[in-house]
Amino acid sequence: MSLLDLLEPNSTIEQALKWAHDRFAKNQISDDGIYDSAAIDSKALLCGCLHCEQVYLHTWPDKQLTKKQLDTFESMVEKRILGHPVAYIIGYRDFWSLRLAVSEATLIPRPETELLVELALGLSLHSSSRVLDLGTGTGAIALSLATENKHWSIIGLDKNSEAVSLARQNAKNNQLSDIEFIQSDWFSSIEEQRFDLIISNPPYIEINNHHLTQGDVRFEPSTALTSGEDGLDDIRYIIGNSEGFLMSGGWLLIEHGNRQGEVIAELFKANGFSQIRTECDLNNHPRVTMGQLI
């Protein structure tokens, strides 16, 4: 039964949210977290439909919605019930202080990745440092760093041309013009350049990992998620080749899976890095390993 079958065409924000919550509850898909996040998802989808912030929903619960708005909201809810990620449905995801457009060509930026930004900002880098973001995707990491350090020279690379176009659009949308996005298979397009910081959230999931059939990742590009039998193929390549692109004393920061920290720390050590440490995310999971080139 559709939303319009249950509600009048002049239904309010409050009524629409209640319908959506009940719709999610009726179609429990707890393994994917849809029912568990019913209230959050309902509000996020309605904000996407109305092009507003959540404070608007709380301020105007009696605001009547048009038939077109109700139709759009119903379509969004039905897509979410089928498992489509909220970010893909509404077309954006908030990350750091930015609102970023997303598409199915890129991963959806996740809160855990903000740890990379925090750690990079905590380094003692000079004001004119050169920074390289490998596998930039939406541009989330590069753009977040650019908002905090206007004088850093930042380049974001991605193998996927659609991702590069999206990152450029996000830079424009957020009025960040002094940043360059280039299509490149890792380091292939930046020969003979050196950086003070290389930062990356590369693919790090095992190719046969059962989680790839669950939740939002079912809809995300597998090439941006998986990296060989143990999930470390790309990380090995990045660590093994970073020396040729880092200044002496430069830093490498890599996001990884929560059971990969020890082996990645050994890879850092074997490739001439010092000051190696692994940092945990807000869920206390080992998430980022970093080191300084000797």
PDB file of C-alpha atoms in Angstrom:
ATOM      1  CA  MET A   1       0.000   0.000   0.000  1.00  0.00           C
ATOM      2  CA  SER A   2       1.390   3.365  -1.004  1.00  0.00           C
ATOM      3  CA  LEU A   3       1.870   6.430   1.097  1.00  0.00           C
ATOM      4  CA  LEU A   4      -0.920   8.224  -0.711  1.00  0.00           C
ATOM      5  CA  ASP A   5      -3.273   5.305  -0.037  1.00  0.00           C
ATOM      6  CA  LEU A   6      -2.667   5.752   3.679  1.00  0.00           C
ATOM      7  CA  LEU A   7      -2.445   9.524   3.892  1.00  0.00           C
ATOM      8  CA  GLU A   8      -4.247  12.454   2.423  1.00  0.00           C
ATOM      9  CA  PRO A   9      -2.455  14.520  -0.250  1.00  0.00           C
ATOM     10  CA  ASN A  10      -1.982  17.247   2.356  1.00  0.00           C
ATOM     11  CA  SER A  11      -0.268  14.960   4.867  1.00  0.00           C
ATOM     12  CA  THR A  12       2.252  16.548   7.189  1.00  0.00           C
ATOM     13  CA  ILE A  13       5.960  15.963   7.762  1.00  0.00           C
ATOM     14  CA  GLU A  14       5.157  14.204  11.027  1.00  0.00           C
ATOM     15  CA  GLN A  15       2.669  11.859   9.363  1.00  0.00           C
ATOM     16  CA  ALA A  16       5.040  11.058   6.505  1.00  0.00           C
ATOM     17  CA  LEU A  17       7.848  10.194   8.920  1.00  0.00           C
ATOM     18  CA  LYS A  18       5.555   7.919  10.914  1.00  0.00           C
ATOM     19  CA  TRP A  19       4.484   6.142   7.733  1.00  0.00           C
ATOM     20  CA  ALA A  20       8.096   5.622   6.689  1.00  0.00           C
ATOM     21  CA  HIS A  21       9.108   4.300  10.109  1.00  0.00           C
ATOM     22  CA  ASP A  22       6.193   1.848  10.097  1.00  0.00           C
ATOM     23  CA  ARG A  23       7.047   0.817   6.525  1.00  0.00           C
ATOM     24  CA  PHE A  24      10.601   0.004   7.544  1.00  0.00           C
ATOM     25  CA  ALA A  25       9.358  -1.899  10.596  1.00  0.00           C
ATOM     26  CA  LYS A  26       7.030  -3.988   8.444  1.00  0.00           C
ATOM     27  CA  ASN A  27       9.908  -4.868   6.129  1.00  0.00           C
ATOM     28  CA  GLN A  28      12.552  -5.653   8.701  1.00  0.00           C
ATOM     29  CA  ILE A  29      15.932  -6.364   7.151  1.00  0.00           C
ATOM     30  CA  SER A  30      17.903  -6.312  10.355  1.00  0.00           C
ATOM     31  CA  ASP A  31      21.027  -7.898   8.820  1.00  0.00           C
ATOM     32  CA  ASP A  32      21.379  -4.786   6.685  1.00  0.00           C
ATOM     33  CA  GLY A  33      20.619  -2.411   9.531  1.00  0.00           C
ATOM     34  CA  ILE A  34      17.599  -0.908   7.792  1.00  0.00           C
ATOM     35  CA  TYR A  35      15.080  -1.477  10.571  1.00  0.00           C
ATOM     36  CA  ASP A  36      17.601  -0.581  13.254  1.00  0.00           C
ATOM     37  CA  SER A  37      18.127   2.802  11.607  1.00  0.00           C
ATOM     38  CA  ALA A  38      14.513   3.392  10.585  1.00  0.00           C
ATOM     39  CA  ALA A  39      14.140   6.760  12.312  1.00  0.00           C
ATOM     40  CA  ILE A  40      17.505   8.020  11.058  1.00  0.00           C
ATOM     41  CA  ASP A  41      16.887   6.849   7.504  1.00  0.00           C
ATOM     42  CA  SER A  42      13.344   8.246   7.409  1.00  0.00           C
ATOM     43  CA  LYS A  43      14.574  11.711   8.368  1.00  0.00           C
ATOM     44  CA  ALA A  44      17.550  11.613   6.014  1.00  0.00           C
ATOM     45  CA  LEU A  45      15.372  10.570   3.074  1.00  0.00           C
ATOM     46  CA  LEU A  46      12.738  13.215   3.778  1.00  0.00           C
ATOM     47  CA  CYS A  47      15.442  15.878   4.033  1.00  0.00           C
ATOM     48  CA  GLY A  48      16.766  14.709   0.674  1.00  0.00           C
ATOM     49  CA  CYS A  49      13.269  14.897  -0.759  1.00  0.00           C
ATOM     50  CA  LEU A  50      12.564  18.384   0.635  1.00  0.00           C
ATOM     51  CA  HIS A  51      16.131  19.704   0.169  1.00  0.00           C
ATOM     52  CA  CYS A  52      16.277  20.778   3.794  1.00  0.00           C
ATOM     53  CA  GLU A  53      18.210  20.116   7.003  1.00  0.00           C
ATOM     54  CA  GLN A  54      16.800  17.954   9.809  1.00  0.00           C
ATOM     55  CA  VAL A  55      16.162  20.957  12.017  1.00  0.00           C
ATOM     56  CA  TYR A  56      13.457  21.923   9.507  1.00  0.00           C
ATOM     57  CA  LEU A  57      11.614  18.641  10.127  1.00  0.00           C
ATOM     58  CA  HIS A  58      11.593  19.264  13.876  1.00  0.00           C
ATOM     59  CA  THR A  59      10.650  22.919  13.517  1.00  0.00           C
ATOM     60  CA  TRP A  60       7.777  22.376  11.069  1.00  0.00           C
ATOM     61  CA  PRO A  61       6.245  18.929  11.833  1.00  0.00           C
ATOM     62  CA  ASP A  62       2.796  20.172  10.733  1.00  0.00           C
ATOM     63  CA  LYS A  63       4.047  21.386   7.351  1.00  0.00           C
ATOM     64  CA  GLN A  64       1.851  19.877   4.647  1.00  0.00           C
ATOM     65  CA  LEU A  65       3.532  18.048   1.757  1.00  0.00           C
ATOM     66  CA  THR A  66       2.498  18.133  -1.879  1.00  0.00           C
ATOM     67  CA  LYS A  67       1.532  15.057  -3.863  1.00  0.00           C
ATOM     68  CA  LYS A  68       4.809  15.300  -5.785  1.00  0.00           C
ATOM     69  CA  GLN A  69       6.806  15.399  -2.552  1.00  0.00           C
ATOM     70  CA  LEU A  70       4.893  12.412  -1.157  1.00  0.00           C
ATOM     71  CA  ASP A  71       5.440  10.440  -4.371  1.00  0.00           C
ATOM     72  CA  THR A  72       9.168  11.183  -4.290  1.00  0.00           C
ATOM     73  CA  PHE A  73       9.445  10.264  -0.618  1.00  0.00           C
ATOM     74  CA  GLU A  74       7.607   6.987  -1.154  1.00  0.00           C
ATOM     75  CA  SER A  75       9.961   6.072  -4.007  1.00  0.00           C
ATOM     76  CA  MET A  76      12.983   6.815  -1.794  1.00  0.00           C
ATOM     77  CA  VAL A  77      11.658   4.666   1.045  1.00  0.00           C
ATOM     78  CA  GLU A  78      10.975   1.749  -1.286  1.00  0.00           C
ATOM     79  CA  LYS A  79      14.537   1.926  -2.650  1.00  0.00           C
ATOM     80  CA  ARG A  80      15.901   1.888   0.888  1.00  0.00           C
ATOM     81  CA  ILE A  81      13.791  -1.162   1.732  1.00  0.00           C
ATOM     82  CA  LEU A  82      15.437  -2.903  -1.229  1.00  0.00           C
ATOM     83  CA  GLY A  83      18.787  -2.114   0.371  1.00  0.00           C
ATOM     84  CA  HIS A  84      20.001   0.865  -1.650  1.00  0.00           C
ATOM     85  CA  PRO A  85      22.286   3.104   0.442  1.00  0.00           C
ATOM     86  CA  VAL A  86      20.686   6.321   1.680  1.00  0.00           C
ATOM     87  CA  ALA A  87      23.566   8.375   0.246  1.00  0.00           C
ATOM     88  CA  TYR A  88      22.992   7.011  -3.267  1.00  0.00           C
ATOM     89  CA  ILE A  89      19.253   7.650  -2.991  1.00  0.00           C
ATOM     90  CA  ILE A  90      19.549  11.293  -1.939  1.00  0.00           C
ATOM     91  CA  GLY A  91      22.758  11.909  -3.894  1.00  0.00           C
ATOM     92  CA  TYR A  92      25.050  13.204  -1.150  1.00  0.00           C
ATOM     93  CA  ARG A  93      26.846  12.418   2.086  1.00  0.00           C
ATOM     94  CA  ASP A  94      28.143  14.836   4.718  1.00  0.00           C
ATOM     95  CA  PHE A  95      31.799  14.344   5.618  1.00  0.00           C
ATOM     96  CA  TRP A  96      33.964  16.501   7.893  1.00  0.00           C
ATOM     97  CA  SER A  97      32.533  19.995   7.312  1.00  0.00           C
ATOM     98  CA  LEU A  98      31.530  19.303   3.709  1.00  0.00           C
ATOM     99  CA  ARG A  99      28.496  18.122   1.787  1.00  0.00           C
ATOM    100  CA  LEU A 100      29.727  15.813  -0.958  1.00  0.00           C
ATOM    101  CA  ALA A 101      27.880  14.584  -4.013  1.00  0.00           C
ATOM    102  CA  VAL A 102      28.120  10.801  -4.380  1.00  0.00           C
ATOM    103  CA  SER A 103      27.491   8.376  -7.191  1.00  0.00           C
ATOM    104  CA  GLU A 104      27.687   4.648  -7.738  1.00  0.00           C
ATOM    105  CA  ALA A 105      31.114   5.202  -9.322  1.00  0.00           C
ATOM    106  CA  THR A 106      32.647   5.810  -5.881  1.00  0.00           C
ATOM    107  CA  LEU A 107      32.560   4.575  -2.326  1.00  0.00           C
ATOM    108  CA  ILE A 108      30.331   6.440   0.095  1.00  0.00           C
ATOM    109  CA  PRO A 109      32.513   8.459   2.521  1.00  0.00           C
ATOM    110  CA  ARG A 110      32.277   7.016   6.023  1.00  0.00           C
ATOM    111  CA  PRO A 111      32.795   8.592   9.454  1.00  0.00           C
ATOM    112  CA  GLU A 112      35.710   6.239  10.190  1.00  0.00           C
ATOM    113  CA  THR A 113      37.712   7.875   7.414  1.00  0.00           C
ATOM    114  CA  GLU A 114      37.610  11.211   9.233  1.00  0.00           C
ATOM    115  CA  LEU A 115      40.332   9.692  11.442  1.00  0.00           C
ATOM    116  CA  LEU A 116      42.709   9.983   8.468  1.00  0.00           C
ATOM    117  CA  VAL A 117      41.959  13.689   8.260  1.00  0.00           C
ATOM    118  CA  GLU A 118      42.422  14.194  12.004  1.00  0.00           C
ATOM    119  CA  LEU A 119      45.774  12.402  12.043  1.00  0.00           C
ATOM    120  CA  ALA A 120      47.046  14.301   9.011  1.00  0.00           C
ATOM    121  CA  LEU A 121      46.110  17.621  10.612  1.00  0.00           C
ATOM    122  CA  GLY A 122      47.951  16.583  13.762  1.00  0.00           C
ATOM    123  CA  LEU A 123      51.287  16.201  11.961  1.00  0.00           C
ATOM    124  CA  SER A 124      53.938  18.909  12.185  1.00  0.00           C
ATOM    125  CA  LEU A 125      53.913  19.777   8.493  1.00  0.00           C
ATOM    126  CA  HIS A 126      54.990  23.166   7.204  1.00  0.00           C
ATOM    127  CA  SER A 127      52.410  25.582   5.839  1.00  0.00           C
ATOM    128  CA  SER A 128      53.324  25.006   2.185  1.00  0.00           C
ATOM    129  CA  SER A 129      53.378  21.202   2.322  1.00  0.00           C
ATOM    130  CA  ARG A 130      52.584  19.071  -0.719  1.00  0.00           C
ATOM    131  CA  VAL A 131      49.950  16.390  -0.152  1.00  0.00           C
ATOM    132  CA  LEU A 132      48.899  13.422  -2.298  1.00  0.00           C
ATOM    133  CA  ASP A 133      45.552  11.641  -1.788  1.00  0.00           C
ATOM    134  CA  LEU A 134      45.642   8.211  -3.453  1.00  0.00           C
ATOM    135  CA  GLY A 135      42.287   6.781  -4.560  1.00  0.00           C
ATOM    136  CA  THR A 136      40.471  10.026  -3.849  1.00  0.00           C
ATOM    137  CA  GLY A 137      36.956   8.875  -4.824  1.00  0.00           C
ATOM    138  CA  THR A 138      34.558  11.712  -3.996  1.00  0.00           C
ATOM    139  CA  GLY A 139      37.558  13.813  -2.957  1.00  0.00           C
ATOM    140  CA  ALA A 140      36.490  13.592   0.701  1.00  0.00           C
ATOM    141  CA  ILE A 141      39.964  13.405   2.258  1.00  0.00           C
ATOM    142  CA  ALA A 142      41.679  15.880  -0.066  1.00  0.00           C
ATOM    143  CA  LEU A 143      38.881  18.421   0.186  1.00  0.00           C
ATOM    144  CA  SER A 144      38.660  18.133   3.964  1.00  0.00           C
ATOM    145  CA  LEU A 145      42.385  18.822   4.261  1.00  0.00           C
ATOM    146  CA  ALA A 146      42.034  21.735   1.873  1.00  0.00           C
ATOM    147  CA  THR A 147      39.397  23.350   4.088  1.00  0.00           C
ATOM    148  CA  GLU A 148      41.798  23.301   7.042  1.00  0.00           C
ATOM    149  CA  ASN A 149      45.051  24.225   5.272  1.00  0.00           C
ATOM    150  CA  LYS A 150      44.530  26.797   2.551  1.00  0.00           C
ATOM    151  CA  HIS A 151      48.253  26.909   1.661  1.00  0.00           C
ATOM    152  CA  TRP A 152      48.831  23.176   1.256  1.00  0.00           C
ATOM    153  CA  SER A 153      49.287  22.023  -2.333  1.00  0.00           C
ATOM    154  CA  ILE A 154      46.971  19.022  -2.659  1.00  0.00           C
ATOM    155  CA  ILE A 155      46.553  16.508  -5.481  1.00  0.00           C
ATOM    156  CA  GLY A 156      43.922  13.772  -5.516  1.00  0.00           C
ATOM    157  CA  LEU A 157      44.349  10.742  -7.783  1.00  0.00           C
ATOM    158  CA  ASP A 158      41.866   8.116  -8.874  1.00  0.00           C
ATOM    159  CA  LYS A 159      41.947   5.457 -11.569  1.00  0.00           C
ATOM    160  CA  ASN A 160      38.227   5.943 -12.277  1.00  0.00           C
ATOM    161  CA  SER A 161      37.518   8.900 -14.577  1.00  0.00           C
ATOM    162  CA  GLU A 162      33.969   9.229 -13.186  1.00  0.00           C
ATOM    163  CA  ALA A 163      35.385   9.552  -9.671  1.00  0.00           C
ATOM    164  CA  VAL A 164      37.785  12.263 -10.825  1.00  0.00           C
ATOM    165  CA  SER A 165      34.905  14.205 -12.395  1.00  0.00           C
ATOM    166  CA  LEU A 166      32.860  13.845  -9.224  1.00  0.00           C
ATOM    167  CA  ALA A 167      35.745  15.029  -7.031  1.00  0.00           C
ATOM    168  CA  ARG A 168      36.197  18.069  -9.257  1.00  0.00           C
ATOM    169  CA  GLN A 169      32.490  18.816  -8.984  1.00  0.00           C
ATOM    170  CA  ASN A 170      32.657  18.513  -5.189  1.00  0.00           C
ATOM    171  CA  ALA A 171      35.565  20.943  -5.141  1.00  0.00           C
ATOM    172  CA  LYS A 172      33.507  23.407  -7.165  1.00  0.00           C
ATOM    173  CA  ASN A 173      30.399  22.889  -5.021  1.00  0.00           C
ATOM    174  CA  ASN A 174      32.393  23.585  -1.869  1.00  0.00           C
ATOM    175  CA  GLN A 175      34.282  26.523  -3.390  1.00  0.00           C
ATOM    176  CA  LEU A 176      37.698  24.868  -3.068  1.00  0.00           C
ATOM    177  CA  SER A 177      39.555  25.825  -6.213  1.00  0.00           C
ATOM    178  CA  ASP A 178      43.214  25.341  -5.218  1.00  0.00           C
ATOM    179  CA  ILE A 179      43.222  21.554  -5.462  1.00  0.00           C
ATOM    180  CA  GLU A 180      43.983  19.276  -8.420  1.00  0.00           C
ATOM    181  CA  PHE A 181      42.293  15.983  -9.282  1.00  0.00           C
ATOM    182  CA  ILE A 182      43.981  13.711 -11.825  1.00  0.00           C
ATOM    183  CA  GLN A 183      43.089  10.362 -13.352  1.00  0.00           C
ATOM    184  CA  SER A 184      45.922   7.999 -12.455  1.00  0.00           C
ATOM    185  CA  ASP A 185      46.489   4.325 -11.669  1.00  0.00           C
ATOM    186  CA  TRP A 186      48.066   5.001  -8.286  1.00  0.00           C
ATOM    187  CA  PHE A 187      51.373   6.837  -8.976  1.00  0.00           C
ATOM    188  CA  SER A 188      51.440   6.383 -12.757  1.00  0.00           C
ATOM    189  CA  SER A 189      50.612   9.999 -13.707  1.00  0.00           C
ATOM    190  CA  ILE A 190      52.838  11.855 -11.228  1.00  0.00           C
ATOM    191  CA  GLU A 191      56.376  10.742 -12.020  1.00  0.00           C
ATOM    192  CA  GLU A 192      59.260  12.717 -10.491  1.00  0.00           C
ATOM    193  CA  GLN A 193      57.083  14.505  -7.906  1.00  0.00           C
ATOM    194  CA  ARG A 194      57.705  14.452  -4.157  1.00  0.00           C
ATOM    195  CA  PHE A 195      55.260  15.023  -1.321  1.00  0.00           C
ATOM    196  CA  ASP A 196      55.387  15.774   2.405  1.00  0.00           C
ATOM    197  CA  LEU A 197      52.342  13.592   2.992  1.00  0.00           C
ATOM    198  CA  ILE A 198      50.779  10.689   1.113  1.00  0.00           C
ATOM    199  CA  ILE A 199      47.371   9.690   2.442  1.00  0.00           C
ATOM    200  CA  SER A 200      45.049   6.937   1.246  1.00  0.00           C
ATOM    201  CA  ASN A 201      41.882   4.994   1.926  1.00  0.00           C
ATOM    202  CA  PRO A 202      42.569   2.209  -0.603  1.00  0.00           C
ATOM    203  CA  PRO A 203      40.660  -1.026  -1.242  1.00  0.00           C
ATOM    204  CA  TYR A 204      41.436  -3.407   1.642  1.00  0.00           C
ATOM    205  CA  ILE A 205      38.714  -6.088   1.737  1.00  0.00           C
ATOM    206  CA  GLU A 206      39.433  -9.716   0.857  1.00  0.00           C
ATOM    207  CA  ILE A 207      37.975 -10.590  -2.527  1.00  0.00           C
ATOM    208  CA  ASN A 208      35.873 -13.441  -1.064  1.00  0.00           C
ATOM    209  CA  ASN A 209      34.778 -11.644   2.115  1.00  0.00           C
ATOM    210  CA  HIS A 210      31.166 -12.541   2.939  1.00  0.00           C
ATOM    211  CA  HIS A 211      30.408  -8.963   4.030  1.00  0.00           C
ATOM    212  CA  LEU A 212      30.472  -7.957   0.362  1.00  0.00           C
ATOM    213  CA  THR A 213      26.996  -9.476   0.016  1.00  0.00           C
ATOM    214  CA  GLN A 214      25.550  -7.496   2.923  1.00  0.00           C
ATOM    215  CA  GLY A 215      24.463  -3.932   3.580  1.00  0.00           C
ATOM    216  CA  ASP A 216      25.422  -0.874   1.557  1.00  0.00           C
ATOM    217  CA  VAL A 217      28.584  -2.386   0.082  1.00  0.00           C
ATOM    218  CA  ARG A 218      26.453  -4.577  -2.207  1.00  0.00           C
ATOM    219  CA  PHE A 219      25.795  -1.433  -4.238  1.00  0.00           C
ATOM    220  CA  GLU A 220      29.270   0.092  -4.115  1.00  0.00           C
ATOM    221  CA  PRO A 221      31.941  -0.538  -6.790  1.00  0.00           C
ATOM    222  CA  SER A 222      33.842  -3.731  -5.955  1.00  0.00           C
ATOM    223  CA  THR A 223      37.045  -2.340  -7.481  1.00  0.00           C
ATOM    224  CA  ALA A 224      37.087   0.304  -4.740  1.00  0.00           C
ATOM    225  CA  LEU A 225      36.533  -2.295  -2.018  1.00  0.00           C
ATOM    226  CA  THR A 226      38.515  -5.449  -2.727  1.00  0.00           C
ATOM    227  CA  SER A 227      42.236  -6.037  -3.132  1.00  0.00           C
ATOM    228  CA  GLY A 228      43.304  -9.629  -3.614  1.00  0.00           C
ATOM    229  CA  GLU A 229      42.951 -12.739  -1.499  1.00  0.00           C
ATOM    230  CA  ASP A 230      44.001 -11.064   1.746  1.00  0.00           C
ATOM    231  CA  GLY A 231      42.853  -7.529   0.938  1.00  0.00           C
ATOM    232  CA  LEU A 232      46.402  -6.164   0.977  1.00  0.00           C
ATOM    233  CA  ASP A 233      47.485  -6.110  -2.675  1.00  0.00           C
ATOM    234  CA  ASP A 234      46.991  -2.364  -3.131  1.00  0.00           C
ATOM    235  CA  ILE A 235      48.362  -1.509   0.304  1.00  0.00           C
ATOM    236  CA  ARG A 236      51.529  -3.503  -0.431  1.00  0.00           C
ATOM    237  CA  TYR A 237      51.916  -1.596  -3.689  1.00  0.00           C
ATOM    238  CA  ILE A 238      51.382   1.808  -2.066  1.00  0.00           C
ATOM    239  CA  ILE A 239      53.802   1.174   0.785  1.00  0.00           C
ATOM    240  CA  GLY A 240      56.380  -0.387  -1.522  1.00  0.00           C
ATOM    241  CA  ASN A 241      56.343   2.537  -3.953  1.00  0.00           C
ATOM    242  CA  SER A 242      55.792   5.534  -1.667  1.00  0.00           C
ATOM    243  CA  GLU A 243      59.514   6.017  -1.025  1.00  0.00           C
ATOM    244  CA  GLY A 244      59.954   7.289  -4.574  1.00  0.00           C
ATOM    245  CA  PHE A 245      57.320   9.999  -4.032  1.00  0.00           C
ATOM    246  CA  LEU A 246      57.963  11.140  -0.458  1.00  0.00           C
ATOM    247  CA  MET A 247      60.292  13.844   0.757  1.00  0.00           C
ATOM    248  CA  SER A 248      62.840  12.773   3.352  1.00  0.00           C
ATOM    249  CA  GLY A 249      60.890  12.855   6.609  1.00  0.00           C
ATOM    250  CA  GLY A 250      57.573  12.644   4.744  1.00  0.00           C
ATOM    251  CA  TRP A 251      54.599  10.754   6.143  1.00  0.00           C
ATOM    252  CA  LEU A 252      52.419   7.954   4.795  1.00  0.00           C
ATOM    253  CA  LEU A 253      48.944   7.385   6.292  1.00  0.00           C
ATOM    254  CA  ILE A 254      46.780   4.432   5.223  1.00  0.00           C
ATOM    255  CA  GLU A 255      43.296   3.371   6.304  1.00  0.00           C
ATOM    256  CA  HIS A 256      42.771  -0.401   6.586  1.00  0.00           C
ATOM    257  CA  GLY A 257      40.630  -3.166   8.023  1.00  0.00           C
ATOM    258  CA  ASN A 258      40.424  -3.729  11.757  1.00  0.00           C
ATOM    259  CA  ARG A 259      42.529  -6.921  11.642  1.00  0.00           C
ATOM    260  CA  GLN A 260      45.264  -5.689   9.322  1.00  0.00           C
ATOM    261  CA  GLY A 261      47.167  -3.267  11.548  1.00  0.00           C
ATOM    262  CA  GLU A 262      49.998  -5.559  12.632  1.00  0.00           C
ATOM    263  CA  VAL A 263      50.888  -6.866   9.185  1.00  0.00           C
ATOM    264  CA  ILE A 264      50.704  -3.363   7.689  1.00  0.00           C
ATOM    265  CA  ALA A 265      52.989  -2.015  10.410  1.00  0.00           C
ATOM    266  CA  GLU A 266      55.502  -4.699   9.411  1.00  0.00           C
ATOM    267  CA  LEU A 267      55.220  -3.612   5.782  1.00  0.00           C
ATOM    268  CA  PHE A 268      55.974  -0.024   6.836  1.00  0.00           C
ATOM    269  CA  LYS A 269      59.028  -1.215   8.759  1.00  0.00           C
ATOM    270  CA  ALA A 270      60.296  -3.357   5.875  1.00  0.00           C
ATOM    271  CA  ASN A 271      60.091  -0.371   3.529  1.00  0.00           C
ATOM    272  CA  GLY A 272      62.166   2.059   5.561  1.00  0.00           C
ATOM    273  CA  PHE A 273      59.587   3.863   7.681  1.00  0.00           C
ATOM    274  CA  SER A 274      59.987   4.898  11.300  1.00  0.00           C
ATOM    275  CA  GLN A 275      57.653   6.418  13.919  1.00  0.00           C
ATOM    276  CA  ILE A 276      55.199   3.679  12.926  1.00  0.00           C
ATOM    277  CA  ARG A 277      51.932   3.479  14.826  1.00  0.00           C
ATOM    278  CA  THR A 278      48.386   2.237  14.362  1.00  0.00           C
ATOM    279  CA  GLU A 279      45.482   4.385  15.531  1.00  0.00           C
ATOM    280  CA  CYS A 280      41.957   3.252  16.444  1.00  0.00           C
ATOM    281  CA  ASP A 281      38.671   4.744  15.272  1.00  0.00           C
ATOM    282  CA  LEU A 282      35.795   5.823  17.540  1.00  0.00           C
ATOM    283  CA  ASN A 283      34.696   2.192  17.854  1.00  0.00           C
ATOM    284  CA  ASN A 284      38.175   1.340  19.168  1.00  0.00           C
ATOM    285  CA  HIS A 285      38.988  -0.649  16.029  1.00  0.00           C
ATOM    286  CA  PRO A 286      42.527  -0.383  14.575  1.00  0.00           C
ATOM    287  CA  ARG A 287      41.858   1.744  11.509  1.00  0.00           C
ATOM    288  CA  VAL A 288      44.892   3.796  10.344  1.00  0.00           C
ATOM    289  CA  THR A 289      48.581   2.924  10.241  1.00  0.00           C
ATOM    290  CA  MET A 290      51.112   5.684   9.695  1.00  0.00           C
ATOM    291  CA  GLY A 291      54.850   6.078   9.418  1.00  0.00           C
ATOM    292  CA  GLN A 292      57.567   8.572   8.555  1.00  0.00           C
ATOM    293  CA  LEU A 293      60.129   7.921   5.846  1.00  0.00           C
ATOM    294  CA  ILE A 294      63.628   7.800   7.332  1.00  0.00           C
TER     295      ILE A 294
END
